[in-house]
Amino acid sequence: MTMHRDVWVLLEAEDKKIKSSSVALIDEGRRLAVQLGGGLTAVFLGQTVEGMDHLVGTHGASNLYFIHDETLHQYAPELYERLLTQLLLGKKPYLVMAAATSLGSDLMPRVAAKLKAPLVSNCVEIRVGEDMKFIKPVQNGRLHATVVCKAPGTKMATVDPDVLTIAKEENQPKIAEVTEMRPDTEGDRLSIRVTGFLKADHRTIDISEAEIIVAIGRGVGSEENFKIIQEFADRIGAAIGGTRPAVDAGILPFERQIGQTGKAVSPKLIIMCGISGAMEFTKGIENARTKVAINMDRQSRVFKSVDLGIVDDLNRVIPQIIEHIDAMADEEKGQ
Amino acid sequence: MEHMWTREIFWNVGADKKIVVYCLAVIALGFFSYGIYRRYFLWRKVSRNKGRISFDALGKRVRSLIIDGLFQRRLLREYYPGLMHAFILWGFFVLFLGTLTIALQEDITSPLMGVSFLKGYFYLLYKLTLNIAGLLAMAGILMALVRRYIIRPDRLSRSAEQGVILIWILIILVTGFMLEGLRIYSLKNSWEVWSIGGWIVSEILSRLNAQDFSVLYLHKVLWWAHLIISFGFLAYIPFSRLIHLVTSPANIFINAPTSQAVLSPIVNFDASGSFGVSTVKDFTPRQIFDFDACTQCGRCQDNCPAYISEKPLSPKKVIEELKARWLETGELMKEGNGVEGKRGGENDGLLDEDVIWSCTLCMACAESCPVYISSFEKIMELRRSLVLMKSTFFPEIATFFRDVETFGDTFGRGRAFREDWAIGIDVKKISDGNQADILYWVGCQGTFHDRNNLIAGTLAQLFKAAGADFGILGKEEYCCGDPMRRIGNEYLFQKTAQRNIELLGRLNFNKIVTYCPHCFNTLKNEYPQFGAHFDVIHYTEFLRDLIRAGNLKITKNMEKRVAYHDPCYLARANDIYNVPREILKSIPGMRLVEPERAKRKTFCCGAGGGHMWMREIPGKKMNEVRVKEIMNGQPEIITTSCPYCLIMFEDGVKSLGLEGIKCLDVCEIIRDAL
């Protein structure tokens, strides 16, 4: 069989650096390419990133297609779609992967549709066998489905960025062969254009998208205590959410309610203050990664399922944490 | 002198005028019939569904008609408005019979057989009865005027029509008494004192020293006036709220056998392209007839927990608004303005969505309606349309549907955890090869909720202690479907029900005992719609039997004040309210305090109709309203027999900051008393 078994990965950059999820994706691509017996190629659309060839090569990709043009500095869906489709049509790789970021999740389906290629989104694992097997969460992550791809030709996948971790092993420094491409974008009439970026404000961000949440419950008691919580949340850039009693008491608006009758959240860190941990609430934080609880009641149900439990008055604990953060900030300034 | 005790029917007017009277009667009846005919069109033709009046369960229909129609049972639950209405109804009913009696004598017995029976003692009795009836009716009208214009309760709508009707009736009664008084005054028979009302008028006339000539003249004029006003009243009936004289009793007759505890199923999902109600035309003729039977008395509003909690729902306004839309649509159709008229045609938003979602399906509106109208039934139809046709519901409900659909439970946990509550209790599992006398249906709340699963365990331990042969379905148990049905997802409900029916039909057991009143009602009353008839009892009934039989022995004294809250689906839907009280009273020392609204009149905890999984709709918190009401009796323990109610009350007690008040399930109290 003279079939190409090459693996391609799509890279993304942020703040003029290749995103760590993209670097991890190269690692994952290398693992699969070895098993498939093919080469690994990276493709990047956008602005020049310093040391890109070195980074890509070191992580195992022998080739890097670098498509750059002023119009590509920001994600332009139609243009990205056209350019990537053209490139892939010519090279016909076996597997194309992107991280399931907002860019990846938007671009890959567009390209897949143009290529008439199968796409499995948001995979947590990809297995090489007679047929490629893609494992992805379904039903809000409570079940995992295995999708088997029997179609010939290019297969596509997006990978959950949360499972992408950069391989620990030391790599031999290498330099990837870079093919620079300058596309002709004169004739492109773009119906979607990015006009600017607004940085997410932790105070206004939707709690279901927040990465850090400070959650409050009935135990916070008064609006007075709430001020300390707000100060704390501002210090750590956290969004504030809460239980139904906190909403019913008028401390928070309904959009900030977490739980059975509110929103399900999936932050990397949630700090729960004065929350008893009734299951009507905990149902909403099942997907939170690290859970911390501060509660005066040692017997509180909330401590059953947290990573760190602090048995104390939040009026004592939180000012101390704030003080600590401020001290750390001063130290940084001093240096 | 006995034979003298009678009166000449057309006295002072002349019997030759009879023909004129009958002509007027025919005209009045003509108007009446025309009005009813016009209405009939609206009742039958606005709906795109076919309706048929059913006569099954005739005994029940007639019984309800007599008890709630003639004897006004439901109306008399409230003394003032009840008596007020009953006086008017009974008064007019008797007066109408009186007029029929005269017609009987004058047109049938007298001309055909030469028999006149309105004389002697019978005549005196007849006069006395009619006078009392007239005075009662007058008292009723005066009470109504006082209520409407002086007391002004919140639930009464203001409209000129109401006043017109009351004054009209008052004029009929006053002219009637005046006529009698004028006649008695001129004839001067002392035995006519039996006609109390007329006698009083004649006494007044004699004080005024009225002239005989003017009396006779006035009598003649008034006689015709009274006649025309009365016939006019008859003709006015179908064109005003008075139509309830026809529609309300008819509605009692039509709706009497309908159980409020059971929602009507959508039959044949595949063939039907439209579910629920999105325009007035989607209602059935029976439901439309409900609109016309409504007298806007407002009892539903007074008993609605959503209205009392200041949510945007009034069951009375629901019916009023739907009625207005129905009439509007009907008029457009009559004008030939096309079946799909501009305003009344295919329009969205018969009611605001906030109104539709405020209902907790507690059935209090239907329970309190004197003429058997169910407001929540209409809301339910609109919900079905929102859920099944437009997919418009709160996002948290989408999560909920997905949980049940994927995992078979309302918590989205999955069958792997179905038996966790029973760890350490050693409960038998019923399966194809393993039978038991009692199937203990635990329910999702008892299985997964970390407070209610303790109660599920307590129940199992009580059953074991009593030596009952029982088993659970374990991993095979599934949601009963109640919340989905009451949120409006009839499709998911039926799928769930069919799955459960298939499973239960295969297994060997005698009885099902449920923990949750919602499961109880669904298994007992709603599964029969799909051909499944199981013997289902609630655990309170089972415990009562075990205590009666001496299998559970209460040994301890409990000197406590305990308030029992009736769950809607136990008390209102299934008439089980004495059983839990009997259990609680069997504990020595226990003082049972009754909340203001108890038994069939109980008040929703706030979690029904899917509200356990829904956001709080603006207004007061229903559970706090109820907890406050219960706390008026100063209980130390609030007890109930429903997992939803218990959660709501524990929360209410906490948020109201009530220290030391315990919320317990009835079975937990029993356990502590053994």
PDB file of C-alpha atoms in Angstrom, chain B residues 385-571:
ATOM      1  CA  SER B 385     -47.151  23.449  22.780  1.00  0.00           C
ATOM      2  CA  LEU B 386     -44.130  25.359  24.100  1.00  0.00           C
ATOM      3  CA  VAL B 387     -42.188  22.190  24.841  1.00  0.00           C
ATOM      4  CA  LEU B 388     -43.211  19.871  22.023  1.00  0.00           C
ATOM      5  CA  MET B 389     -43.801  22.306  19.178  1.00  0.00           C
ATOM      6  CA  LYS B 390     -41.616  25.315  19.845  1.00  0.00           C
ATOM      7  CA  SER B 391     -38.960  23.816  22.115  1.00  0.00           C
ATOM      8  CA  THR B 392     -39.201  26.924  24.253  1.00  0.00           C
ATOM      9  CA  PHE B 393     -38.270  26.340  27.862  1.00  0.00           C
ATOM     10  CA  PHE B 394     -35.662  27.354  30.397  1.00  0.00           C
ATOM     11  CA  PRO B 395     -32.189  25.978  29.631  1.00  0.00           C
ATOM     12  CA  GLU B 396     -32.117  24.190  32.979  1.00  0.00           C
ATOM     13  CA  ILE B 397     -35.116  22.195  31.786  1.00  0.00           C
ATOM     14  CA  ALA B 398     -33.193  21.127  28.704  1.00  0.00           C
ATOM     15  CA  THR B 399     -30.530  19.727  31.024  1.00  0.00           C
ATOM     16  CA  PHE B 400     -33.241  18.011  32.995  1.00  0.00           C
ATOM     17  CA  PHE B 401     -34.840  16.375  29.952  1.00  0.00           C
ATOM     18  CA  ARG B 402     -31.465  15.176  28.776  1.00  0.00           C
ATOM     19  CA  ASP B 403     -30.694  13.726  32.200  1.00  0.00           C
ATOM     20  CA  VAL B 404     -33.890  11.723  32.295  1.00  0.00           C
ATOM     21  CA  GLU B 405     -33.596  10.625  28.710  1.00  0.00           C
ATOM     22  CA  THR B 406     -29.996   9.486  29.072  1.00  0.00           C
ATOM     23  CA  PHE B 407     -29.905   8.172  32.595  1.00  0.00           C
ATOM     24  CA  GLY B 408     -33.510   7.382  33.419  1.00  0.00           C
ATOM     25  CA  ASP B 409     -33.557   9.511  36.524  1.00  0.00           C
ATOM     26  CA  THR B 410     -34.228  13.122  37.346  1.00  0.00           C
ATOM     27  CA  PHE B 411     -30.765  13.574  38.823  1.00  0.00           C
ATOM     28  CA  GLY B 412     -28.782  12.490  35.809  1.00  0.00           C
ATOM     29  CA  ARG B 413     -26.840   9.972  37.851  1.00  0.00           C
ATOM     30  CA  GLY B 414     -27.472   6.704  36.104  1.00  0.00           C
ATOM     31  CA  ARG B 415     -28.570   3.219  37.042  1.00  0.00           C
ATOM     32  CA  ALA B 416     -25.190   2.225  38.404  1.00  0.00           C
ATOM     33  CA  PHE B 417     -26.004   4.281  41.495  1.00  0.00           C
ATOM     34  CA  ARG B 418     -29.624   3.156  41.820  1.00  0.00           C
ATOM     35  CA  GLU B 419     -28.981   0.818  44.726  1.00  0.00           C
ATOM     36  CA  ASP B 420     -26.551   2.966  46.684  1.00  0.00           C
ATOM     37  CA  TRP B 421     -29.204   4.208  49.106  1.00  0.00           C
ATOM     38  CA  ALA B 422     -29.813   0.623  50.229  1.00  0.00           C
ATOM     39  CA  ILE B 423     -26.181  -0.147  51.097  1.00  0.00           C
ATOM     40  CA  GLY B 424     -26.185  -1.813  54.499  1.00  0.00           C
ATOM     41  CA  ILE B 425     -29.914  -2.461  54.547  1.00  0.00           C
ATOM     42  CA  ASP B 426     -29.980  -5.718  52.577  1.00  0.00           C
ATOM     43  CA  VAL B 427     -33.059  -5.348  50.439  1.00  0.00           C
ATOM     44  CA  LYS B 428     -34.306  -8.038  48.097  1.00  0.00           C
ATOM     45  CA  LYS B 429     -34.371  -7.272  44.392  1.00  0.00           C
ATOM     46  CA  ILE B 430     -37.348  -8.226  42.305  1.00  0.00           C
ATOM     47  CA  SER B 431     -36.394  -9.552  38.909  1.00  0.00           C
ATOM     48  CA  ASP B 432     -37.695 -12.066  36.401  1.00  0.00           C
ATOM     49  CA  GLY B 433     -36.896 -14.988  38.665  1.00  0.00           C
ATOM     50  CA  ASN B 434     -37.344 -13.287  42.007  1.00  0.00           C
ATOM     51  CA  GLN B 435     -40.725 -12.264  43.320  1.00  0.00           C
ATOM     52  CA  ALA B 436     -42.108 -10.528  46.385  1.00  0.00           C
ATOM     53  CA  ASP B 437     -45.464  -9.538  47.793  1.00  0.00           C
ATOM     54  CA  ILE B 438     -44.696  -5.829  47.767  1.00  0.00           C
ATOM     55  CA  LEU B 439     -42.773  -3.940  45.145  1.00  0.00           C
ATOM     56  CA  TYR B 440     -41.218  -0.959  46.879  1.00  0.00           C
ATOM     57  CA  TRP B 441     -41.012   1.813  44.270  1.00  0.00           C
ATOM     58  CA  VAL B 442     -38.362   4.136  45.682  1.00  0.00           C
ATOM     59  CA  GLY B 443     -38.441   6.914  43.095  1.00  0.00           C
ATOM     60  CA  CYS B 444     -35.613   9.169  41.936  1.00  0.00           C
ATOM     61  CA  GLN B 445     -35.782  11.436  44.977  1.00  0.00           C
ATOM     62  CA  GLY B 446     -35.574   8.535  47.414  1.00  0.00           C
ATOM     63  CA  THR B 447     -32.795   6.979  45.394  1.00  0.00           C
ATOM     64  CA  PHE B 448     -30.509   9.905  44.711  1.00  0.00           C
ATOM     65  CA  HIS B 449     -31.254  12.898  46.858  1.00  0.00           C
ATOM     66  CA  ASP B 450     -28.892  12.949  49.788  1.00  0.00           C
ATOM     67  CA  ARG B 451     -31.626  13.871  52.262  1.00  0.00           C
ATOM     68  CA  ASN B 452     -34.472  11.869  50.784  1.00  0.00           C
ATOM     69  CA  ASN B 453     -32.425   8.713  50.364  1.00  0.00           C
ATOM     70  CA  LEU B 454     -32.221   8.553  54.156  1.00  0.00           C
ATOM     71  CA  ILE B 455     -36.014   8.463  54.204  1.00  0.00           C
ATOM     72  CA  ALA B 456     -36.086   5.770  51.536  1.00  0.00           C
ATOM     73  CA  GLY B 457     -33.773   3.776  53.794  1.00  0.00           C
ATOM     74  CA  THR B 458     -35.909   4.413  56.865  1.00  0.00           C
ATOM     75  CA  LEU B 459     -38.927   3.133  55.004  1.00  0.00           C
ATOM     76  CA  ALA B 460     -37.120  -0.035  53.958  1.00  0.00           C
ATOM     77  CA  GLN B 461     -36.051  -0.593  57.555  1.00  0.00           C
ATOM     78  CA  LEU B 462     -39.620  -0.123  58.777  1.00  0.00           C
ATOM     79  CA  PHE B 463     -40.881  -2.617  56.195  1.00  0.00           C
ATOM     80  CA  LYS B 464     -38.247  -5.068  57.352  1.00  0.00           C
ATOM     81  CA  ALA B 465     -39.072  -4.500  60.995  1.00  0.00           C
ATOM     82  CA  ALA B 466     -42.702  -5.281  60.232  1.00  0.00           C
ATOM     83  CA  GLY B 467     -41.708  -8.458  58.462  1.00  0.00           C
ATOM     84  CA  ALA B 468     -43.133  -7.412  55.108  1.00  0.00           C
ATOM     85  CA  ASP B 469     -42.155  -9.421  52.047  1.00  0.00           C
ATOM     86  CA  PHE B 470     -40.901  -6.668  49.811  1.00  0.00           C
ATOM     87  CA  GLY B 471     -38.359  -6.029  47.121  1.00  0.00           C
ATOM     88  CA  ILE B 472     -37.048  -3.204  44.955  1.00  0.00           C
ATOM     89  CA  LEU B 473     -36.301  -2.967  41.265  1.00  0.00           C
ATOM     90  CA  GLY B 474     -32.811  -1.709  41.988  1.00  0.00           C
ATOM     91  CA  LYS B 475     -30.929  -0.896  38.816  1.00  0.00           C
ATOM     92  CA  GLU B 476     -34.047  -1.579  36.775  1.00  0.00           C
ATOM     93  CA  GLU B 477     -36.029   1.245  38.349  1.00  0.00           C
ATOM     94  CA  TYR B 478     -36.590   4.258  36.159  1.00  0.00           C
ATOM     95  CA  CYS B 479     -38.173   7.658  36.533  1.00  0.00           C
ATOM     96  CA  CYS B 480     -41.973   7.327  36.667  1.00  0.00           C
ATOM     97  CA  GLY B 481     -42.354  10.216  34.234  1.00  0.00           C
ATOM     98  CA  ASP B 482     -44.413  12.617  36.331  1.00  0.00           C
ATOM     99  CA  PRO B 483     -42.166  15.692  36.116  1.00  0.00           C
ATOM    100  CA  MET B 484     -41.749  15.383  32.364  1.00  0.00           C
ATOM    101  CA  ARG B 485     -45.456  15.087  31.849  1.00  0.00           C
ATOM    102  CA  ARG B 486     -46.145  18.103  34.014  1.00  0.00           C
ATOM    103  CA  ILE B 487     -43.471  20.187  32.384  1.00  0.00           C
ATOM    104  CA  GLY B 488     -45.161  19.399  29.081  1.00  0.00           C
ATOM    105  CA  ASN B 489     -42.905  16.760  27.560  1.00  0.00           C
ATOM    106  CA  GLU B 490     -45.665  14.245  26.966  1.00  0.00           C
ATOM    107  CA  TYR B 491     -43.512  12.385  24.483  1.00  0.00           C
ATOM    108  CA  LEU B 492     -40.769  11.640  26.982  1.00  0.00           C
ATOM    109  CA  PHE B 493     -43.377  10.795  29.590  1.00  0.00           C
ATOM    110  CA  GLN B 494     -45.071   8.222  27.386  1.00  0.00           C
ATOM    111  CA  LYS B 495     -41.788   6.653  26.379  1.00  0.00           C
ATOM    112  CA  THR B 496     -40.854   6.373  30.047  1.00  0.00           C
ATOM    113  CA  ALA B 497     -44.268   5.050  31.037  1.00  0.00           C
ATOM    114  CA  GLN B 498     -44.239   2.399  28.360  1.00  0.00           C
ATOM    115  CA  ARG B 499     -40.820   1.225  29.406  1.00  0.00           C
ATOM    116  CA  ASN B 500     -41.929   0.936  33.023  1.00  0.00           C
ATOM    117  CA  ILE B 501     -45.219  -0.743  32.165  1.00  0.00           C
ATOM    118  CA  GLU B 502     -43.446  -3.336  30.067  1.00  0.00           C
ATOM    119  CA  LEU B 503     -41.057  -4.096  32.929  1.00  0.00           C
ATOM    120  CA  LEU B 504     -43.655  -4.127  35.688  1.00  0.00           C
ATOM    121  CA  GLY B 505     -45.964  -6.312  33.616  1.00  0.00           C
ATOM    122  CA  ARG B 506     -43.253  -8.971  33.420  1.00  0.00           C
ATOM    123  CA  LEU B 507     -42.523  -9.164  37.137  1.00  0.00           C
ATOM    124  CA  ASN B 508     -44.309 -10.994  39.915  1.00  0.00           C
ATOM    125  CA  PHE B 509     -45.624  -8.966  42.823  1.00  0.00           C
ATOM    126  CA  ASN B 510     -49.004  -8.166  44.320  1.00  0.00           C
ATOM    127  CA  LYS B 511     -48.818  -4.540  45.209  1.00  0.00           C
ATOM    128  CA  ILE B 512     -46.690  -1.512  44.556  1.00  0.00           C
ATOM    129  CA  VAL B 513     -45.847   0.727  47.509  1.00  0.00           C
ATOM    130  CA  THR B 514     -44.361   4.087  46.620  1.00  0.00           C
ATOM    131  CA  TYR B 515     -42.469   6.605  48.720  1.00  0.00           C
ATOM    132  CA  CYS B 516     -43.207   9.653  46.565  1.00  0.00           C
ATOM    133  CA  PRO B 517     -46.801  10.840  46.074  1.00  0.00           C
ATOM    134  CA  HIS B 518     -45.945  11.858  42.512  1.00  0.00           C
ATOM    135  CA  CYS B 519     -44.817   8.354  41.578  1.00  0.00           C
ATOM    136  CA  PHE B 520     -47.887   7.100  43.412  1.00  0.00           C
ATOM    137  CA  ASN B 521     -50.301   9.218  41.408  1.00  0.00           C
ATOM    138  CA  THR B 522     -48.592   8.445  38.130  1.00  0.00           C
ATOM    139  CA  LEU B 523     -48.409   4.695  38.618  1.00  0.00           C
ATOM    140  CA  LYS B 524     -51.890   4.491  40.071  1.00  0.00           C
ATOM    141  CA  ASN B 525     -53.886   6.937  37.987  1.00  0.00           C
ATOM    142  CA  GLU B 526     -51.975   7.706  34.839  1.00  0.00           C
ATOM    143  CA  TYR B 527     -50.525   4.355  33.786  1.00  0.00           C
ATOM    144  CA  PRO B 528     -54.058   2.950  33.331  1.00  0.00           C
ATOM    145  CA  GLN B 529     -54.288   5.317  30.331  1.00  0.00           C
ATOM    146  CA  PHE B 530     -51.790   2.986  28.712  1.00  0.00           C
ATOM    147  CA  GLY B 531     -53.522  -0.184  29.744  1.00  0.00           C
ATOM    148  CA  ALA B 532     -51.569  -0.868  32.907  1.00  0.00           C
ATOM    149  CA  HIS B 533     -53.607  -1.451  36.037  1.00  0.00           C
ATOM    150  CA  PHE B 534     -51.417  -2.082  39.054  1.00  0.00           C
ATOM    151  CA  ASP B 535     -52.502  -2.173  42.647  1.00  0.00           C
ATOM    152  CA  VAL B 536     -50.640   0.865  43.930  1.00  0.00           C
ATOM    153  CA  ILE B 537     -50.688   2.213  47.476  1.00  0.00           C
ATOM    154  CA  HIS B 538     -48.791   4.988  49.151  1.00  0.00           C
ATOM    155  CA  TYR B 539     -46.416   4.112  51.949  1.00  0.00           C
ATOM    156  CA  THR B 540     -48.573   5.963  54.486  1.00  0.00           C
ATOM    157  CA  GLU B 541     -51.393   3.532  53.729  1.00  0.00           C
ATOM    158  CA  PHE B 542     -49.023   0.612  54.014  1.00  0.00           C
ATOM    159  CA  LEU B 543     -47.605   1.814  57.340  1.00  0.00           C
ATOM    160  CA  ARG B 544     -51.113   2.469  58.647  1.00  0.00           C
ATOM    161  CA  ASP B 545     -52.044  -1.136  57.825  1.00  0.00           C
ATOM    162  CA  LEU B 546     -48.866  -2.446  59.456  1.00  0.00           C
ATOM    163  CA  ILE B 547     -49.570  -0.424  62.596  1.00  0.00           C
ATOM    164  CA  ARG B 548     -53.215  -1.509  62.684  1.00  0.00           C
ATOM    165  CA  ALA B 549     -52.234  -5.130  62.291  1.00  0.00           C
ATOM    166  CA  GLY B 550     -49.765  -4.763  65.134  1.00  0.00           C
ATOM    167  CA  ASN B 551     -46.728  -5.491  62.974  1.00  0.00           C
ATOM    168  CA  LEU B 552     -45.287  -2.158  63.936  1.00  0.00           C
ATOM    169  CA  LYS B 553     -45.704  -1.316  67.589  1.00  0.00           C
ATOM    170  CA  ILE B 554     -45.519   2.254  68.706  1.00  0.00           C
ATOM    171  CA  THR B 555     -43.989   2.235  72.153  1.00  0.00           C
ATOM    172  CA  LYS B 556     -42.717   5.705  72.811  1.00  0.00           C
ATOM    173  CA  ASN B 557     -44.374   8.879  73.951  1.00  0.00           C
ATOM    174  CA  MET B 558     -43.669  11.974  71.907  1.00  0.00           C
ATOM    175  CA  GLU B 559     -44.668  15.187  73.612  1.00  0.00           C
ATOM    176  CA  LYS B 560     -44.384  17.316  70.515  1.00  0.00           C
ATOM    177  CA  ARG B 561     -46.432  19.765  68.528  1.00  0.00           C
ATOM    178  CA  VAL B 562     -46.404  18.464  64.985  1.00  0.00           C
ATOM    179  CA  ALA B 563     -47.871  20.072  61.882  1.00  0.00           C
ATOM    180  CA  TYR B 564     -48.682  17.776  59.016  1.00  0.00           C
ATOM    181  CA  HIS B 565     -48.560  19.259  55.534  1.00  0.00           C
ATOM    182  CA  ASP B 566     -50.683  17.497  52.928  1.00  0.00           C
ATOM    183  CA  PRO B 567     -48.846  16.889  49.648  1.00  0.00           C
ATOM    184  CA  CYS B 568     -51.073  17.922  46.723  1.00  0.00           C
ATOM    185  CA  TYR B 569     -50.746  14.622  44.930  1.00  0.00           C
ATOM    186  CA  LEU B 570     -51.713  12.673  48.008  1.00  0.00           C
ATOM    187  CA  ALA B 571     -54.515  14.770  49.485  1.00  0.00           C
TER     188      ALA B 571
END
